Amino acid sequence: MTVPSLTLNDGHSIPQLGFGVFLVPPDETAETVTSALEIGYRHIDTAQMYGNEKGVGEALAASGIERDDLFITTKLGNPNHKPDDVRRTFDQSLTDLGLDHVDLFLIHWPLPTQYDGDFVSTWKAMTELTSDGRAKSVGVSNFEPDHLAKIIDESGVLPAVNQIEVHPQFANTAARTAGLDRGILTEAWSPIGRGAVLDDPTIGEIATRLGKTPAQVTLRWHIERGDIIFPKSMHVSRMQENFEIFDFSLTPDDVNAISALDRGDEGRIGPDPKVFDRI
Ligand code: NDP
């Protein structure tokens, strides 16, 4: 399988399919990521708050894969929004990952009710990390339209991506469209809704017709819409299944039928970024 790449608004490219490691226990991360790399994943999505950057780094070092063939993302922890902490903890992430640069560094949550509502200075400190190439690209996660507008207006710098919750039951249209309208690609987190969408009869019918699994059909739906995804699994057979989504396609009718499953805010499985404040 060849994973397609998309071009970010800063000119760098990103593999459209990666592997996410949220909730992968630190002591099982190296083995899990090694399996993912063996299957062919080259894009890994981790975060300071996942506590498993060291395990990701171990797997990368042991793999012998050329650095240029990998795309590694990490994210700023919620306790680290002050500019000095951005710089300090970014250095620590590089050390833990065993890398001299990451491909993408994201603000994990906007935390609009924390830090006196100031996520702009956090963003400005993030953008400085690209000047010496230690972060090739910088972006945000869980940003609502007004959060995006504020950092862009006050810094003049576009985030490369906005990583937000998106799956068939939660289209998150306002946040997704606010980014896409400005050339900011969407990274869709929890792309199979942590399994919640897999029993849906519409997805099941399409999967049966195509001889694919509901997870493959759902992941392919994201690909057809041009979003970036990194499903997580601790099972090698599922990692393999989730990787095999480039030998078939969905018709526009299939894409529309899956998009119609959107339940608005009721479909959300994660916290609402407008009020999420956990540091
Ligand atoms: P996913 O939608 O990727 O679902 C993961 C769950 O689905 C796991 O329980 C996994 O179980 C199960 N699963 C995976 N593949 C299959 C399959 N083929 N068939 C049946 N079940 C399957 O949810 P995540 O929340 O993990 O999201 C993916 C990634 O997105 C995260 O790992 C992280 O990188 C990122 N993320 C970012 C957030 C943010 O705030 N920026 C928030 C949440 C996620 P098992 O492991 O047992 O196989």
CSV table of N, CA and C and ligand atoms in Angstrom, one decimal, residues 19-24 44-47 49-50 75 106-109 141-142 163-165 167 188-196 198 213-216 219 229-239 241-242 269 271, ligand 1:
chain,number,residue,atom,x,y,z
A,19,PHE,N,-0.4,6.7,12.5
A,19,PHE,CA,-0.7,5.8,13.6
A,19,PHE,C,-0.7,6.7,14.9
A,20,GLY,N,-1.8,6.6,15.6
A,20,GLY,CA,-1.9,7.4,16.9
A,20,GLY,C,-1.7,6.6,18.1
A,21,VAL,N,-1.1,7.2,19.1
A,21,VAL,CA,-0.7,6.4,20.3
A,21,VAL,C,-1.3,7.0,21.6
A,22,PHE,N,-2.4,7.6,21.5
A,22,PHE,CA,-3.2,8.0,22.7
A,22,PHE,C,-3.6,6.8,23.4
A,23,LEU,N,-3.4,6.7,24.7
A,23,LEU,CA,-3.8,5.5,25.5
A,23,LEU,C,-3.0,4.3,25.3
A,24,VAL,N,-1.9,4.4,24.5
A,24,VAL,CA,-0.9,3.3,24.5
A,24,VAL,C,0.0,3.4,25.7
A,44,ILE,N,3.6,9.1,12.8
A,44,ILE,CA,3.2,8.7,14.2
A,44,ILE,C,2.7,10.0,14.9
A,45,ASP,N,1.6,9.9,15.6
A,45,ASP,CA,1.0,11.0,16.3
A,45,ASP,C,1.1,10.8,17.8
A,46,THR,N,1.9,11.5,18.5
A,46,THR,CA,2.0,11.4,20.0
A,46,THR,C,1.8,12.7,20.6
A,47,ALA,N,2.0,12.8,21.9
A,47,ALA,CA,1.8,14.1,22.6
A,47,ALA,C,2.6,14.0,24.0
A,49,MET,N,1.4,14.9,26.7
A,49,MET,CA,0.5,14.4,27.7
A,49,MET,C,0.2,12.9,27.6
A,50,TYR,N,0.6,12.2,26.6
A,50,TYR,CA,0.4,10.8,26.5
A,50,TYR,C,1.4,10.0,27.3
A,75,LYS,N,2.7,17.1,20.7
A,75,LYS,CA,1.8,18.2,21.1
A,75,LYS,C,2.2,18.8,22.4
A,106,LEU,N,2.1,20.7,17.8
A,106,LEU,CA,0.7,21.3,18.0
A,106,LEU,C,0.5,21.8,19.4
A,107,ILE,N,-0.3,22.9,19.5
A,107,ILE,CA,-0.9,23.2,20.8
A,107,ILE,C,-2.1,22.2,21.0
A,108,HIS,N,-2.0,21.4,22.0
A,108,HIS,CA,-3.0,20.3,22.2
A,108,HIS,C,-4.4,20.8,22.4
A,109,TRP,N,-4.5,21.8,23.3
A,109,TRP,CA,-5.9,22.3,23.6
A,109,TRP,C,-5.7,23.9,23.7
A,141,SER,N,-4.6,22.1,17.8
A,141,SER,CA,-5.5,21.0,18.0
A,141,SER,C,-6.7,21.5,18.8
A,142,ASN,N,-7.9,21.1,18.5
A,142,ASN,CA,-9.1,21.4,19.2
A,142,ASN,C,-9.4,22.9,19.2
A,163,GLN,N,-6.1,19.9,14.4
A,163,GLN,CA,-6.4,18.5,14.7
A,163,GLN,C,-7.6,18.5,15.7
A,164,ILE,N,-8.8,18.0,15.2
A,164,ILE,CA,-10.0,18.1,15.9
A,164,ILE,C,-10.8,16.8,15.8
A,165,GLU,N,-11.7,16.6,16.8
A,165,GLU,CA,-12.5,15.4,16.7
A,165,GLU,C,-13.4,15.4,15.5
A,167,HIS,N,-15.6,12.3,13.1
A,167,HIS,CA,-15.9,11.0,12.7
A,167,HIS,C,-17.4,11.0,12.2
A,188,ALA,N,-8.3,14.5,11.6
A,188,ALA,CA,-9.5,14.0,12.3
A,188,ALA,C,-9.1,13.1,13.4
A,189,TRP,N,-9.3,13.5,14.7
A,189,TRP,CA,-8.9,12.5,15.7
A,189,TRP,C,-10.1,11.7,16.1
A,190,SER,N,-9.8,10.5,16.7
A,190,SER,CA,-10.8,9.5,16.9
A,190,SER,C,-11.6,9.2,15.6
A,191,PRO,N,-10.9,8.8,14.5
A,191,PRO,CA,-11.5,8.7,13.2
A,191,PRO,C,-12.6,7.6,13.1
A,192,ILE,N,-12.5,6.6,14.0
A,192,ILE,CA,-13.6,5.6,14.0
A,192,ILE,C,-14.4,5.8,15.3
A,193,GLY,N,-14.3,7.0,15.9
A,193,GLY,CA,-15.1,7.3,17.1
A,193,GLY,C,-14.8,6.3,18.2
A,194,ARG,N,-13.6,5.9,18.3
A,194,ARG,CA,-13.2,4.8,19.3
A,194,ARG,C,-14.0,3.6,19.2
A,195,GLY,N,-14.5,3.3,18.0
A,195,GLY,CA,-15.3,2.1,17.7
A,195,GLY,C,-16.8,2.3,17.7
A,196,ALA,N,-17.2,3.5,18.1
A,196,ALA,CA,-18.6,3.8,18.3
A,196,ALA,C,-19.4,3.7,16.9
A,198,LEU,N,-18.7,1.6,14.4
A,198,LEU,CA,-18.5,0.4,13.7
A,198,LEU,C,-19.8,-0.5,13.5
A,213,THR,N,-14.2,-3.9,5.8
A,213,THR,CA,-14.7,-3.9,7.2
A,213,THR,C,-15.3,-2.5,7.4
A,214,PRO,N,-16.2,-2.4,8.4
A,214,PRO,CA,-16.7,-1.0,8.8
A,214,PRO,C,-15.6,-0.1,9.1
A,215,ALA,N,-14.5,-0.5,9.8
A,215,ALA,CA,-13.4,0.4,10.1
A,215,ALA,C,-12.7,0.9,8.8
A,216,GLN,N,-12.5,0.0,7.9
A,216,GLN,CA,-11.9,0.4,6.6
A,216,GLN,C,-12.7,1.4,5.8
A,219,LEU,N,-12.6,4.8,7.7
A,219,LEU,CA,-11.3,5.5,7.4
A,219,LEU,C,-11.2,6.0,6.0
A,229,ILE,N,-5.6,11.2,9.0
A,229,ILE,CA,-6.1,10.4,10.1
A,229,ILE,C,-5.0,9.5,10.6
A,230,PHE,N,-5.1,9.1,11.9
A,230,PHE,CA,-4.1,8.2,12.5
A,230,PHE,C,-4.8,7.4,13.5
A,231,PRO,N,-5.6,6.4,13.0
A,231,PRO,CA,-6.3,5.5,14.0
A,231,PRO,C,-5.3,4.8,14.9
A,232,LYS,N,-5.8,4.5,16.1
A,232,LYS,CA,-4.9,3.8,17.1
A,232,LYS,C,-5.4,2.4,17.3
A,233,SER,N,-4.5,1.4,17.4
A,233,SER,CA,-4.9,0.1,17.8
A,233,SER,C,-3.7,-0.6,18.5
A,234,MET,N,-4.1,-1.4,19.5
A,234,MET,CA,-3.0,-2.2,20.2
A,234,MET,C,-3.0,-3.6,19.6
A,235,HIS,N,-3.8,-3.8,18.5
A,235,HIS,CA,-3.8,-5.2,17.9
A,235,HIS,C,-3.2,-5.1,16.5
A,236,VAL,N,-2.2,-6.0,16.3
A,236,VAL,CA,-1.5,-6.0,15.0
A,236,VAL,C,-2.5,-6.2,13.9
A,237,SER,N,-3.5,-7.1,14.1
A,237,SER,CA,-4.4,-7.4,12.9
A,237,SER,C,-5.2,-6.2,12.6
A,238,ARG,N,-5.6,-5.4,13.6
A,238,ARG,CA,-6.4,-4.2,13.3
A,238,ARG,C,-5.5,-3.1,12.7
A,239,MET,N,-4.2,-3.0,13.2
A,239,MET,CA,-3.3,-2.0,12.6
A,239,MET,C,-3.2,-2.3,11.1
A,241,GLU,N,-5.4,-4.0,9.2
A,241,GLU,CA,-6.7,-3.7,8.6
A,241,GLU,C,-6.8,-2.2,8.3
A,242,ASN,N,-6.5,-1.4,9.3
A,242,ASN,CA,-6.6,0.1,9.2
A,242,ASN,C,-5.7,0.7,8.1
A,269,ILE,N,-17.6,12.7,21.3
A,269,ILE,CA,-17.1,11.7,22.4
A,269,ILE,C,-16.1,12.3,23.3
A,271,PRO,N,-14.0,16.0,25.1
A,271,PRO,CA,-14.5,17.2,25.7
A,271,PRO,C,-14.7,18.3,24.7
B,1,NDP,P1,-9.8,5.8,17.3
B,1,NDP,O1,-11.0,6.3,16.6
B,1,NDP,O2,-8.5,5.7,16.5
B,1,NDP,O3,-10.2,4.4,17.9
B,1,NDP,C1,-9.4,3.6,18.7
B,1,NDP,C2,-10.2,2.6,19.4
B,1,NDP,O4,-10.8,1.7,18.4
B,1,NDP,C3,-9.3,1.6,20.2
B,1,NDP,O5,-10.2,1.3,21.3
B,1,NDP,C4,-9.1,0.4,19.3
B,1,NDP,O6,-9.0,-0.7,20.1
B,1,NDP,C5,-10.3,0.4,18.5
B,1,NDP,N1,-10.0,0.0,17.1
B,1,NDP,C6,-9.0,0.4,16.3
B,1,NDP,N2,-9.0,-0.2,15.1
B,1,NDP,C7,-10.1,-1.0,15.1
B,1,NDP,C8,-10.6,-1.8,14.1
B,1,NDP,N3,-10.1,-2.0,12.9
B,1,NDP,N4,-11.8,-2.6,14.5
B,1,NDP,C9,-12.3,-2.4,15.7
B,1,NDP,N5,-11.8,-1.6,16.7
B,1,NDP,C10,-10.7,-0.9,16.4
B,1,NDP,O7,-9.6,6.7,18.6
B,1,NDP,P2,-8.4,7.5,19.2
B,1,NDP,O8,-9.1,8.3,20.3
B,1,NDP,O9,-7.3,6.7,19.6
B,1,NDP,O10,-7.9,8.5,18.1
B,1,NDP,C11,-6.8,8.2,17.2
B,1,NDP,C12,-5.7,9.2,17.5
B,1,NDP,O11,-6.1,10.5,17.5
B,1,NDP,C13,-5.1,9.0,19.0
B,1,NDP,O12,-4.3,7.9,19.1
B,1,NDP,C14,-4.3,10.3,19.0
B,1,NDP,O13,-3.1,10.2,18.3
B,1,NDP,C15,-5.3,11.3,18.4
B,1,NDP,N6,-6.2,12.0,19.3
B,1,NDP,C16,-6.0,13.3,19.5
B,1,NDP,C17,-6.7,14.0,20.4
B,1,NDP,C18,-6.5,15.5,20.6
B,1,NDP,O14,-7.1,16.1,21.5
B,1,NDP,N7,-5.7,16.1,19.8
B,1,NDP,C19,-7.8,13.4,21.2
B,1,NDP,C20,-8.0,12.0,20.9
B,1,NDP,C21,-7.2,11.3,20.0
B,1,NDP,P3,-7.6,-1.6,20.3
B,1,NDP,O15,-6.5,-0.6,20.6
B,1,NDP,O16,-7.9,-2.5,21.4
B,1,NDP,O17,-7.4,-2.3,19.0
